[in-house]
Tab-separated table of C-alpha atoms in Angstrom:
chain	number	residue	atom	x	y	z
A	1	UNK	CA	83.108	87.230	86.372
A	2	UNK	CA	83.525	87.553	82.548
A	3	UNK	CA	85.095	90.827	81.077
A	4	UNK	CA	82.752	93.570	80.148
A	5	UNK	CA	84.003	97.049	78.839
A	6	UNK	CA	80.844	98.595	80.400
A	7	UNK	CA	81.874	97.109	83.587
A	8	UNK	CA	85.642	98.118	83.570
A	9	UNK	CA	84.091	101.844	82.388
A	10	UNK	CA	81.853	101.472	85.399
A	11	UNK	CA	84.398	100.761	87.730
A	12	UNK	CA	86.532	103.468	86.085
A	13	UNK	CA	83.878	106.255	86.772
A	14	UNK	CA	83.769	104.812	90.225
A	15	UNK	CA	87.447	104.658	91.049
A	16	UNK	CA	88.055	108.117	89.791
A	17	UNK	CA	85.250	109.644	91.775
A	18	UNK	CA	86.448	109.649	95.555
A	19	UNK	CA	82.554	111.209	96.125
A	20	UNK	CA	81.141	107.793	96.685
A	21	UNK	CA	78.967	108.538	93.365
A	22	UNK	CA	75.072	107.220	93.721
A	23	UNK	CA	73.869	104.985	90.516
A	24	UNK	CA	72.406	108.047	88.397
A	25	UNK	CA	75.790	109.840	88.779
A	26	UNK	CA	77.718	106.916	87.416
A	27	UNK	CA	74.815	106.218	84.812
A	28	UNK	CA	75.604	109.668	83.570
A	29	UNK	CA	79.005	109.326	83.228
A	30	UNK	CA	78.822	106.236	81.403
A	31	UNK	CA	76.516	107.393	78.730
A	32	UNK	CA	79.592	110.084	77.901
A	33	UNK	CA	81.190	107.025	77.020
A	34	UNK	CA	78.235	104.437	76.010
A	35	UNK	CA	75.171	107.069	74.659
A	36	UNK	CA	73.060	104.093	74.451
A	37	UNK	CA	74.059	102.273	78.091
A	38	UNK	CA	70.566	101.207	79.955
A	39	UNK	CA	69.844	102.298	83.709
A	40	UNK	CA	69.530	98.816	84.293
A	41	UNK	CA	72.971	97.656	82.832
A	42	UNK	CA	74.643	100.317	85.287
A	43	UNK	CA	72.764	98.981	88.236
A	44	UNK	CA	73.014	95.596	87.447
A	45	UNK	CA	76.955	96.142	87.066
A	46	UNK	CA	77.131	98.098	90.175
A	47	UNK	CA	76.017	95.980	91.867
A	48	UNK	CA	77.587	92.457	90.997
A	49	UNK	CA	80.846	94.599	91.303
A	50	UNK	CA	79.996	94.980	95.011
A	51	UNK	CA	78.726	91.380	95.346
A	52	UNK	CA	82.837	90.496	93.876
A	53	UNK	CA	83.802	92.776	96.192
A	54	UNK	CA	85.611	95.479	93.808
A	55	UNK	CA	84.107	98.241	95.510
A	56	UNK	CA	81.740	98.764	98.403
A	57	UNK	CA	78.259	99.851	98.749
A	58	UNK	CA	76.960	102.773	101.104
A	59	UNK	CA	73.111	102.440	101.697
A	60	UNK	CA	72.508	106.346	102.464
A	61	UNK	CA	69.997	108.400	104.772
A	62	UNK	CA	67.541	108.458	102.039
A	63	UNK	CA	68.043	104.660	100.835
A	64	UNK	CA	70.364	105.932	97.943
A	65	UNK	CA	73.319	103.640	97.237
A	66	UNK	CA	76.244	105.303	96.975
A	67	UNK	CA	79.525	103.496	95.712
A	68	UNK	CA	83.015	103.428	96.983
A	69	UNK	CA	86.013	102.447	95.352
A	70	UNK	CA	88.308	101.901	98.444
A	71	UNK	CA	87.198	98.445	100.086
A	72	UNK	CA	90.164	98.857	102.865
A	73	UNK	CA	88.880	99.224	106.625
A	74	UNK	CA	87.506	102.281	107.086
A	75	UNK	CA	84.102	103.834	108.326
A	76	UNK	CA	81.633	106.517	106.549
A	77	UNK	CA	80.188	110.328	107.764
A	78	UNK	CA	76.604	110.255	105.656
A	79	UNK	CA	75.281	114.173	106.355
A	80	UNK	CA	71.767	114.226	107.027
A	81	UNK	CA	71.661	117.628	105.297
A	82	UNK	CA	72.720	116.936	101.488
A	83	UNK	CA	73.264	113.194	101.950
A	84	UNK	CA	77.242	113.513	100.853
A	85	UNK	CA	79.488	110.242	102.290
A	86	UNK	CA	82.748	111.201	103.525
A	87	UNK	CA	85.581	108.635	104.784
A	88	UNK	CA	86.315	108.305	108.469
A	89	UNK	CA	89.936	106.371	109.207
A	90	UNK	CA	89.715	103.633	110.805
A	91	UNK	CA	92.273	105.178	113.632
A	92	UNK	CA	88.865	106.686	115.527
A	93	UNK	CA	88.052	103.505	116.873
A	94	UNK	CA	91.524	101.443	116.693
A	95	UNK	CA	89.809	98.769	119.090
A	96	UNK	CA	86.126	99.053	118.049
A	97	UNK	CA	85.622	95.117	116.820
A	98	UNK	CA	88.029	93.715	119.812
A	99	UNK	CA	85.844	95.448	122.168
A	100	UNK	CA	82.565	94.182	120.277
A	101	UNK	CA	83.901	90.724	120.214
A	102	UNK	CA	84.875	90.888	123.713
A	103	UNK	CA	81.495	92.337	125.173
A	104	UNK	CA	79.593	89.968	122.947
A	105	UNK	CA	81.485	86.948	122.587
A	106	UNK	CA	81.004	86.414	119.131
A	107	UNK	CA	84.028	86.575	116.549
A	108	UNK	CA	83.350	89.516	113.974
A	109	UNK	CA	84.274	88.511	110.245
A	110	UNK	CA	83.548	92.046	109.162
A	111	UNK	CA	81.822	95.505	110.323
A	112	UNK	CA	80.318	98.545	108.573
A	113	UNK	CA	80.330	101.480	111.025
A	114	UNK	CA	78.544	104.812	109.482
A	115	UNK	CA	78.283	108.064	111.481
A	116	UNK	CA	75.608	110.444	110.798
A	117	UNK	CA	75.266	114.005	111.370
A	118	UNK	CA	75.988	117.868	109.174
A	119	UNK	CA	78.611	117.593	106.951
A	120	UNK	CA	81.530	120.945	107.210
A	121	UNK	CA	80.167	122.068	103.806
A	122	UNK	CA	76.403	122.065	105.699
A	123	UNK	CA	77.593	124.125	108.636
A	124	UNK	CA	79.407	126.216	107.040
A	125	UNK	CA	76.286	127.246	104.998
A	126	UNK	CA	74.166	127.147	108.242
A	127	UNK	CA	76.963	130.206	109.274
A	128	UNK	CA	76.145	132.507	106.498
């Protein structure tokens, strides 16, 4: 992949926004930076960074991508409320893809697990 600054900007915004930011929120973070930066250019960056595997992308409730930043094994809470991702370790499942191998008998190369359900921030407004 050839150097591009809107590209290391891109995954700059990304890395520094542990809120697994959709396209639009990156897009306006970039044009802080780039005024003049196209939709496009952000989503086709996006994008091919998640194709080189430099950060992952979260396909939400609503078919919004969301992008995250940490590509290590772990799984995503999507709220079905206000459509936030949150990180789930890993540690909730430690067996999860032995135990799918096993009962299938196929050998997993990798897994995406996403839980779904109302975010802390939901219920706690759901309280009041």
């Amino acid at each position: 992949m050839n150097y591009s600054r809107q590209r290391e900007l891109i995954l700059k915004i990304v890395r520094a926004d542990m809120s697994h930011p959709t396209v639009d929120a990156v897009y306006q973070a970039l044009r802080r930076e780039i005024p003049n930066v196209s939709l496009a250019t952000v989503y086709r960056n996006l994008n091919l960074l998640a194709e080189n595997g430099d950060i992952r992308k979260i396909e939400s409730l609503d078919g919004t991508a969301h992008f995250d930043f940490n590509t290590g094994n772990h799984y995503h809470f999507i709220c079905i409320n206000c459509n936030k991702v949150y990180d789930i370790p890993c540690d909730v499942a430690p067996d999860a893809v032995k135990k799918a191998e096993e009962l299938s008998g196929c050998h997993i190369i990798s897994h995406d697990l996403t839980f779904q359900g109302i975010c802390h921030d939901c219920l706690k407004l759901k309280k009041n």
